mmCIF file of C-alpha atoms and ligand atoms in Angstrom:
data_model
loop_
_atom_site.group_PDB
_atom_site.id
_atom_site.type_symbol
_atom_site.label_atom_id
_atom_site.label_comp_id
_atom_site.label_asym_id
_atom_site.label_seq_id
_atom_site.Cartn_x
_atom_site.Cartn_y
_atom_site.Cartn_z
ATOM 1 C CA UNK D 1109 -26.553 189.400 211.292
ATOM 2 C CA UNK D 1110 -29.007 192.271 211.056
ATOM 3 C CA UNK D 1111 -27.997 194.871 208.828
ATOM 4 C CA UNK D 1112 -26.981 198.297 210.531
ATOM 5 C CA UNK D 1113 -28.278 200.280 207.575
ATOM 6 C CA UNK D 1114 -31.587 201.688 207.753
ATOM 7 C CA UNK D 1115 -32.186 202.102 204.189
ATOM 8 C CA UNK D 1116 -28.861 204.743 204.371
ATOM 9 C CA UNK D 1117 -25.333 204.374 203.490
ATOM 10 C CA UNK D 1118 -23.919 201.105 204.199
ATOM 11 C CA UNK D 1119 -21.045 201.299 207.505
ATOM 12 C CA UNK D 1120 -18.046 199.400 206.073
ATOM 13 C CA UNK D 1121 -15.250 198.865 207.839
ATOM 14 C CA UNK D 1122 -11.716 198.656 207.038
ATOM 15 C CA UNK D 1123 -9.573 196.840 209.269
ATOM 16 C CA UNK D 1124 -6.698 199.758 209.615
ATOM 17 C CA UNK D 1125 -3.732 197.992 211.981
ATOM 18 C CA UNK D 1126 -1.426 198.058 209.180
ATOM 19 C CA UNK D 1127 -0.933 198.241 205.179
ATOM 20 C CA UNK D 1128 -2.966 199.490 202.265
ATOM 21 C CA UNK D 1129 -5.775 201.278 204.647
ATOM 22 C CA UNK D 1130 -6.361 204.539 202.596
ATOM 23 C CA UNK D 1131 -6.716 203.432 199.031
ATOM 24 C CA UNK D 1132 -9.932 200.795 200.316
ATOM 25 C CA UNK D 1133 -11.596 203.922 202.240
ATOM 26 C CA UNK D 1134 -11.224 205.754 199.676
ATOM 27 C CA UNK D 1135 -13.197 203.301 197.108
ATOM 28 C CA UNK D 1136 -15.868 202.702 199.804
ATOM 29 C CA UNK D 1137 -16.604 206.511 200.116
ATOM 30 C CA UNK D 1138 -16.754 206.640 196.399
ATOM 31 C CA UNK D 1139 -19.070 203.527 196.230
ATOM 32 C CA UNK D 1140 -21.219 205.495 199.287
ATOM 33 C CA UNK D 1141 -20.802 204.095 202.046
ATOM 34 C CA UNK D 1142 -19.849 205.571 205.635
ATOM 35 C CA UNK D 1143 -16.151 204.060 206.634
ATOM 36 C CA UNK D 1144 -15.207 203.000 209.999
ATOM 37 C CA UNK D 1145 -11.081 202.300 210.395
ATOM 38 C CA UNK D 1146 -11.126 199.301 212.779
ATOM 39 C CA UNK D 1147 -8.339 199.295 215.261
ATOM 40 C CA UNK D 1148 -10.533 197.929 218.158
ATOM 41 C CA UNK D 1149 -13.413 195.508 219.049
ATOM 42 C CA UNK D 1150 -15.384 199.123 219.368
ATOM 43 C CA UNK D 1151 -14.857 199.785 216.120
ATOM 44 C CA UNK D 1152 -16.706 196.108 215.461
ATOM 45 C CA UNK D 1153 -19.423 196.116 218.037
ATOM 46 C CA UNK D 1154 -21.048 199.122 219.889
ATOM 47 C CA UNK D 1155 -23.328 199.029 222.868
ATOM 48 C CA UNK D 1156 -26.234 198.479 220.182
ATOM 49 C CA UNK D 1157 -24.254 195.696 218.722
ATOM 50 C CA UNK D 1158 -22.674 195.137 215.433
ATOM 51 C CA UNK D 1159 -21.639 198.506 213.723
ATOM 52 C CA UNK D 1160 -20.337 197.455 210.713
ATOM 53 C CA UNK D 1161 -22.530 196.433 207.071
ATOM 54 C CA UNK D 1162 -19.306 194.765 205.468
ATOM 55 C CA UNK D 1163 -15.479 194.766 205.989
ATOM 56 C CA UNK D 1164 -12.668 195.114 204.038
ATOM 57 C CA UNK D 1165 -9.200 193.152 205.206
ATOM 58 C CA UNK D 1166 -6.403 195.511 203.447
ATOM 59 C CA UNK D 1167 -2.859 194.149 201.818
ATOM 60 C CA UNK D 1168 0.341 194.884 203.973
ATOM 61 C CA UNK D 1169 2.359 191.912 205.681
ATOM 62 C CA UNK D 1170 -0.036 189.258 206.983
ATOM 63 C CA UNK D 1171 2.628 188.236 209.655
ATOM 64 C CA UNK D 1172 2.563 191.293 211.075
ATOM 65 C CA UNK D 1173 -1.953 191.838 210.638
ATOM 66 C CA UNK D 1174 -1.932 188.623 212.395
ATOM 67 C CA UNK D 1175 -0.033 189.739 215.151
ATOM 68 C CA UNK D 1176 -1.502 192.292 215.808
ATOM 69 C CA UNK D 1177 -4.753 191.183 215.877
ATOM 70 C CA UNK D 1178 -3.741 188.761 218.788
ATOM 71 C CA UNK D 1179 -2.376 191.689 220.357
ATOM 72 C CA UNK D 1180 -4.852 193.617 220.537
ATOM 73 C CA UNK D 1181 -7.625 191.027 221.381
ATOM 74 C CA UNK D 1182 -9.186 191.938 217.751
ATOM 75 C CA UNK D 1183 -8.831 188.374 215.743
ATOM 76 C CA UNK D 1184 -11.678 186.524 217.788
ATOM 77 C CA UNK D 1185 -14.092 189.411 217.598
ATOM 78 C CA UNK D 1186 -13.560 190.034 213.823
ATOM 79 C CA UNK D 1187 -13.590 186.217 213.083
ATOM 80 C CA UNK D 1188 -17.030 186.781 215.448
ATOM 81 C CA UNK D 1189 -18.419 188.656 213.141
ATOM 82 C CA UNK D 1190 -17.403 187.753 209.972
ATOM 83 C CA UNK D 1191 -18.824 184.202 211.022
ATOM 84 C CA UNK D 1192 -22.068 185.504 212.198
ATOM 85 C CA UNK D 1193 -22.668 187.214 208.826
ATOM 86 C CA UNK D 1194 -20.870 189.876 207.456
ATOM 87 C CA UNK D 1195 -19.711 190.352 204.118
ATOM 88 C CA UNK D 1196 -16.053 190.501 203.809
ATOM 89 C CA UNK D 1197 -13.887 191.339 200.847
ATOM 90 C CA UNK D 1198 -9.830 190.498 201.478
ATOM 91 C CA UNK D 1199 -7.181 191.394 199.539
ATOM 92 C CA UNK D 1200 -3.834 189.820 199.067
ATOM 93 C CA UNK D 1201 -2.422 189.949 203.224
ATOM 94 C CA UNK D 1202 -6.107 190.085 203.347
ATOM 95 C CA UNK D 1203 -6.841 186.719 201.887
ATOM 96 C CA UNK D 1204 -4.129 185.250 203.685
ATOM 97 C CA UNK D 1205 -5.644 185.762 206.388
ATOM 98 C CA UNK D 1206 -8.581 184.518 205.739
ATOM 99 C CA UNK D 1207 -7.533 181.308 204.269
ATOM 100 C CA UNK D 1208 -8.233 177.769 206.109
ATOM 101 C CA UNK D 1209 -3.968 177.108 205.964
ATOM 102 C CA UNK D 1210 -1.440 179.451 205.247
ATOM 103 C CA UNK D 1211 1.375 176.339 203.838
ATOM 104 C CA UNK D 1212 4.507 179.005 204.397
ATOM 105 C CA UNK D 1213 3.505 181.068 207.281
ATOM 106 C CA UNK D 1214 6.715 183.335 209.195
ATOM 107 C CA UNK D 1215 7.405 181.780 212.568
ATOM 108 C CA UNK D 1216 3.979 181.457 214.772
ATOM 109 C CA UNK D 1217 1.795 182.697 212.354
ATOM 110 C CA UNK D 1218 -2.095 181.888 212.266
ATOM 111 C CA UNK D 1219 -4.953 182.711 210.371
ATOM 112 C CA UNK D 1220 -8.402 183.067 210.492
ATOM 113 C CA UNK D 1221 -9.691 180.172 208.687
ATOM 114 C CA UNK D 1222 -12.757 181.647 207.422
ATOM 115 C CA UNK D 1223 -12.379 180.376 203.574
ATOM 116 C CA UNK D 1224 -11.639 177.376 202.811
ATOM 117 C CA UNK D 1225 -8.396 177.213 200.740
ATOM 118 C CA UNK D 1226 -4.853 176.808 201.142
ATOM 119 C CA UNK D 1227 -2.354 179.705 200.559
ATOM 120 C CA UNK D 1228 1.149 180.211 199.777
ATOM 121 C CA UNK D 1229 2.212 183.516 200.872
ATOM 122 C CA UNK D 1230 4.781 185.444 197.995
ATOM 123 C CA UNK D 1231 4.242 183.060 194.993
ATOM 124 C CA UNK D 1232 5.726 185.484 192.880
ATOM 125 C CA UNK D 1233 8.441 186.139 194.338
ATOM 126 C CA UNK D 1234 9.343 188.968 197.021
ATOM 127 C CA UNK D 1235 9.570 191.450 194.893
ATOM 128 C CA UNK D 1236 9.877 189.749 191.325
ATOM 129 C CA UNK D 1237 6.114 191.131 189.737
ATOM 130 C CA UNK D 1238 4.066 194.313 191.224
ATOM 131 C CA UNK D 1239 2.760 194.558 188.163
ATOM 132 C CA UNK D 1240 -1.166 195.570 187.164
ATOM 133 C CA UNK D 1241 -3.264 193.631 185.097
ATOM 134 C CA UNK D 1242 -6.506 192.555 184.139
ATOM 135 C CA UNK D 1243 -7.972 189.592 186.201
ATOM 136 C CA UNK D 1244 -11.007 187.710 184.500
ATOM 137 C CA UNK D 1245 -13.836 187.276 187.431
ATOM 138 C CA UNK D 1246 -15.277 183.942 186.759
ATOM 139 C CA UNK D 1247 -18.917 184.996 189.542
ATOM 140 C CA UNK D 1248 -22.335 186.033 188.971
ATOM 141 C CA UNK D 1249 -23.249 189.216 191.039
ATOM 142 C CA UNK D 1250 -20.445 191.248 190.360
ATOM 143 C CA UNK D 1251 -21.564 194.005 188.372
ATOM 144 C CA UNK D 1252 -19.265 196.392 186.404
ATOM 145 C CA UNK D 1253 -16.742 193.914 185.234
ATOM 146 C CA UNK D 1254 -14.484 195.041 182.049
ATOM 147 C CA UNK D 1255 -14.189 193.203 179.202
ATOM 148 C CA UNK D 1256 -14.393 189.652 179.103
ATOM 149 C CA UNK D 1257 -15.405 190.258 182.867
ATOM 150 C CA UNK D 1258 -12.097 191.185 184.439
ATOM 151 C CA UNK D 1259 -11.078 193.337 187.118
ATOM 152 C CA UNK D 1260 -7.837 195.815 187.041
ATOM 153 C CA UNK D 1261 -5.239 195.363 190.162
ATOM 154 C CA UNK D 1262 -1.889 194.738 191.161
ATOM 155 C CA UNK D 1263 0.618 192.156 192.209
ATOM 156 C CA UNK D 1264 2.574 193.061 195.017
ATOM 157 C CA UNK D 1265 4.278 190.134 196.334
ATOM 158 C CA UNK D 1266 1.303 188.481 196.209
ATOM 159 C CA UNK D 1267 -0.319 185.017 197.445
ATOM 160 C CA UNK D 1268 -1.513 182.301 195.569
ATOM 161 C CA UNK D 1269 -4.390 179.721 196.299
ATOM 162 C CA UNK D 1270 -2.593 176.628 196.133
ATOM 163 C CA UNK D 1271 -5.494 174.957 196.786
ATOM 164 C CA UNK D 1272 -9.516 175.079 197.637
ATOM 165 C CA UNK D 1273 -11.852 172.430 199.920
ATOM 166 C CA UNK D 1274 -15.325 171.969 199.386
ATOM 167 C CA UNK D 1275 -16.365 174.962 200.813
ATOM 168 C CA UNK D 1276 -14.899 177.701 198.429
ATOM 169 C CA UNK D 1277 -14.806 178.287 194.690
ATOM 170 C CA UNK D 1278 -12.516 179.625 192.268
ATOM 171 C CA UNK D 1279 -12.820 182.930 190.964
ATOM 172 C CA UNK D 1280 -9.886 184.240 189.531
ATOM 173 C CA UNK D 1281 -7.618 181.979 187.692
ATOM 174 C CA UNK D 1282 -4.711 183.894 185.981
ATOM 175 C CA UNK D 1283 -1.552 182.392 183.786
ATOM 176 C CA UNK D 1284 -1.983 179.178 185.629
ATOM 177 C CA UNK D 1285 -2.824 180.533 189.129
ATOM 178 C CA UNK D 1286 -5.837 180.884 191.220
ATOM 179 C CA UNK D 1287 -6.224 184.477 192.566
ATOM 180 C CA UNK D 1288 -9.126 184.805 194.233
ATOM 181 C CA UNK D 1289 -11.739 182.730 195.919
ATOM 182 C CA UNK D 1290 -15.123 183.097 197.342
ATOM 183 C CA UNK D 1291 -17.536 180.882 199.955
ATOM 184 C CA UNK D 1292 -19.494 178.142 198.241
ATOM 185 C CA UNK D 1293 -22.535 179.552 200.090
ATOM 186 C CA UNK D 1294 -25.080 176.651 198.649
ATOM 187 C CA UNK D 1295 -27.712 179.829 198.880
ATOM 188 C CA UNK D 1296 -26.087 181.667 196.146
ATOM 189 C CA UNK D 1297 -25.022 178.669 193.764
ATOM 190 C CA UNK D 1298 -26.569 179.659 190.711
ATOM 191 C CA UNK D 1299 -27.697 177.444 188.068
ATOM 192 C CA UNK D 1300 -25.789 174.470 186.599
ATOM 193 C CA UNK D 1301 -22.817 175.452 184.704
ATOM 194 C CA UNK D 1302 -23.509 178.812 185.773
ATOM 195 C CA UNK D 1303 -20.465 180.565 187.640
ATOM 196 C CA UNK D 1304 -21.391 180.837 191.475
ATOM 197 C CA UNK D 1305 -22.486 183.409 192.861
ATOM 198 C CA UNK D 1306 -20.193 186.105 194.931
ATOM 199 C CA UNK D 1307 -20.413 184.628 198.268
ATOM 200 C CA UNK D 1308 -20.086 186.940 201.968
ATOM 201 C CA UNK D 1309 -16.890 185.749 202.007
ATOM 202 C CA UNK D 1310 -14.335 186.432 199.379
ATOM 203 C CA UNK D 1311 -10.355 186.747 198.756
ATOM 204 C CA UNK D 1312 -8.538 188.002 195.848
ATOM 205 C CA UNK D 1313 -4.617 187.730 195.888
ATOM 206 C CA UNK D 1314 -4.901 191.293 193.520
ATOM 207 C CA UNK D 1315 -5.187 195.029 194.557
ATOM 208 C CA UNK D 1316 -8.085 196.551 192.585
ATOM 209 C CA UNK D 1317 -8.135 199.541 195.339
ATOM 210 C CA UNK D 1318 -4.772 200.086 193.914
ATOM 211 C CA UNK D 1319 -5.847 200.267 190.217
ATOM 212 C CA UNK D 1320 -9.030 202.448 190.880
ATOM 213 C CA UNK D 1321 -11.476 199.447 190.034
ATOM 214 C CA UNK D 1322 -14.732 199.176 192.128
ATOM 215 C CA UNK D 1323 -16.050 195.985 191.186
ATOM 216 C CA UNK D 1324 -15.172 194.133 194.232
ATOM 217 C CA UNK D 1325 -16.000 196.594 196.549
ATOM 218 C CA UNK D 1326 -19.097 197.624 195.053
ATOM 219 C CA UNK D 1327 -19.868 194.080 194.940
ATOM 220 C CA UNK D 1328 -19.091 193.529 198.718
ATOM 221 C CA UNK D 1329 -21.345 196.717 199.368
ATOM 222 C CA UNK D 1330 -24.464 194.312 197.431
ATOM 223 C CA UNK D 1331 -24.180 192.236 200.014
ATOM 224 C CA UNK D 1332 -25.494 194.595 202.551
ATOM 225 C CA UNK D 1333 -28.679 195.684 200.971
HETATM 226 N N1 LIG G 2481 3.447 189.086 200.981
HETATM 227 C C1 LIG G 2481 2.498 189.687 201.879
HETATM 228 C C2 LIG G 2481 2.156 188.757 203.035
HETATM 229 O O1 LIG G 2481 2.639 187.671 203.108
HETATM 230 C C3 LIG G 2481 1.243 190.099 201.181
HETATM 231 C C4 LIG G 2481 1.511 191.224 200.209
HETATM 232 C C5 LIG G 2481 0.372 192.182 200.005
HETATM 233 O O2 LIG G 2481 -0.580 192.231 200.781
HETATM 234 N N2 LIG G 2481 0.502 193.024 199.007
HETATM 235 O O3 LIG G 2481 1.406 189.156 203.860
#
């Protein structure tokens, strides 16, 4: 995909059809870059094509994203995109549904399959631990990491990765779970024994938007230059 930046600020997008919208604008503004809410397959592609740099999938109730995304004719154009090039940072409903297999989904729901893992939807319980915390960020290209390389965020009845294929990589594990994976894009692999690169596409079961850390997004934004 061709970037839409000239050499300006980066056009993110944050798909806005339910959950945490505001908090991710917010940090992409910060970080820069010119937001576009994406409620429609305008909002994706223009009459000159594609209009977004990078997209962020928010947190919410995956259930109810992926519903409306059918509904609304906006899952095959995103998934369009997304597989034709651009960057995309999801977080917690976000990852879900991005994931390969969702192993608990509510009744009819799908995903997007555009990482290759396997997730289990409210591993903590409904409720049981919104709690914040610092997640250690096991990828190169991610600049801006706190100590020891983590990133702040926040449960919130948050997804695990029960499991990864050969196409993604772990890169959050935390008290025994994996929290966040990214593409195995064999362009960005690093050196051996080196952590992999940040690949284009990337899902963290976390809310760093929530905890006022940019890493992530900043590091989704890198993506675009
Ligand atoms: N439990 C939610 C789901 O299944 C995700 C929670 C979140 O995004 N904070 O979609």
């Amino acid at each position: 995909m061709t970037a839409v930046a000239s050499g300006s600020a980066p056009t993110a997008g944050v798909l806005a059809l339910q959950g945490g919208v505001a908090e991710h604008a917010r940090m992409l503004e910060g970080l820069g870059a010119e937001v576009v809410l994406v409620r429609r397959e305008r909002d994706l592609v223009g009459p000159e094509g594609a209009r977004l740099d990078a997209i962020v999938l928010p947190g919410g109730e995956s259930s109810t994203q992926d519903r409306l995304l059918r509904l609304l004719d906006l899952g095959e154009p995103l998934r369009a995109a997304i597989e034709g090039g651009m960057p995309v940072l999801g977080t917690c409903a976000g990852l879900i549904l991005l994931a390969r297999e969702v192993l608990d989904p509510a009744p009819g729901q799908r995903s997007l399959g555009l990482l290759d893992v396997a997730v289990r939807r409210n591993a903590f319980g409904a409720q049981l631990v919104s709690a914040e915390a610092e997640f250690a960020v096991e990828a190169a290209g991610v600049e801006g990491l706190g100590e020891g390389g983590a990133v702040r965020g926040a449960l919130i009845r948050a997804p695990e990765i029960a499991s990864l294929g050969p196409g993604a990589r772990t890169i959050v594990a935390h008290d025994g779970h994996v929290l966040g994976a990214t593409a195995a894009d064999p362009a960005a692999a690093g050196e051996p024994g080196r952590p992999a690169r940040l690949g284009r596409v990337t899902g963290i079961s976390f809310h760093p938007e929530l905890s006022g850390d940019p890493a992530f997004h900043r590091a989704l934004l890198a993506h675009t230059r």
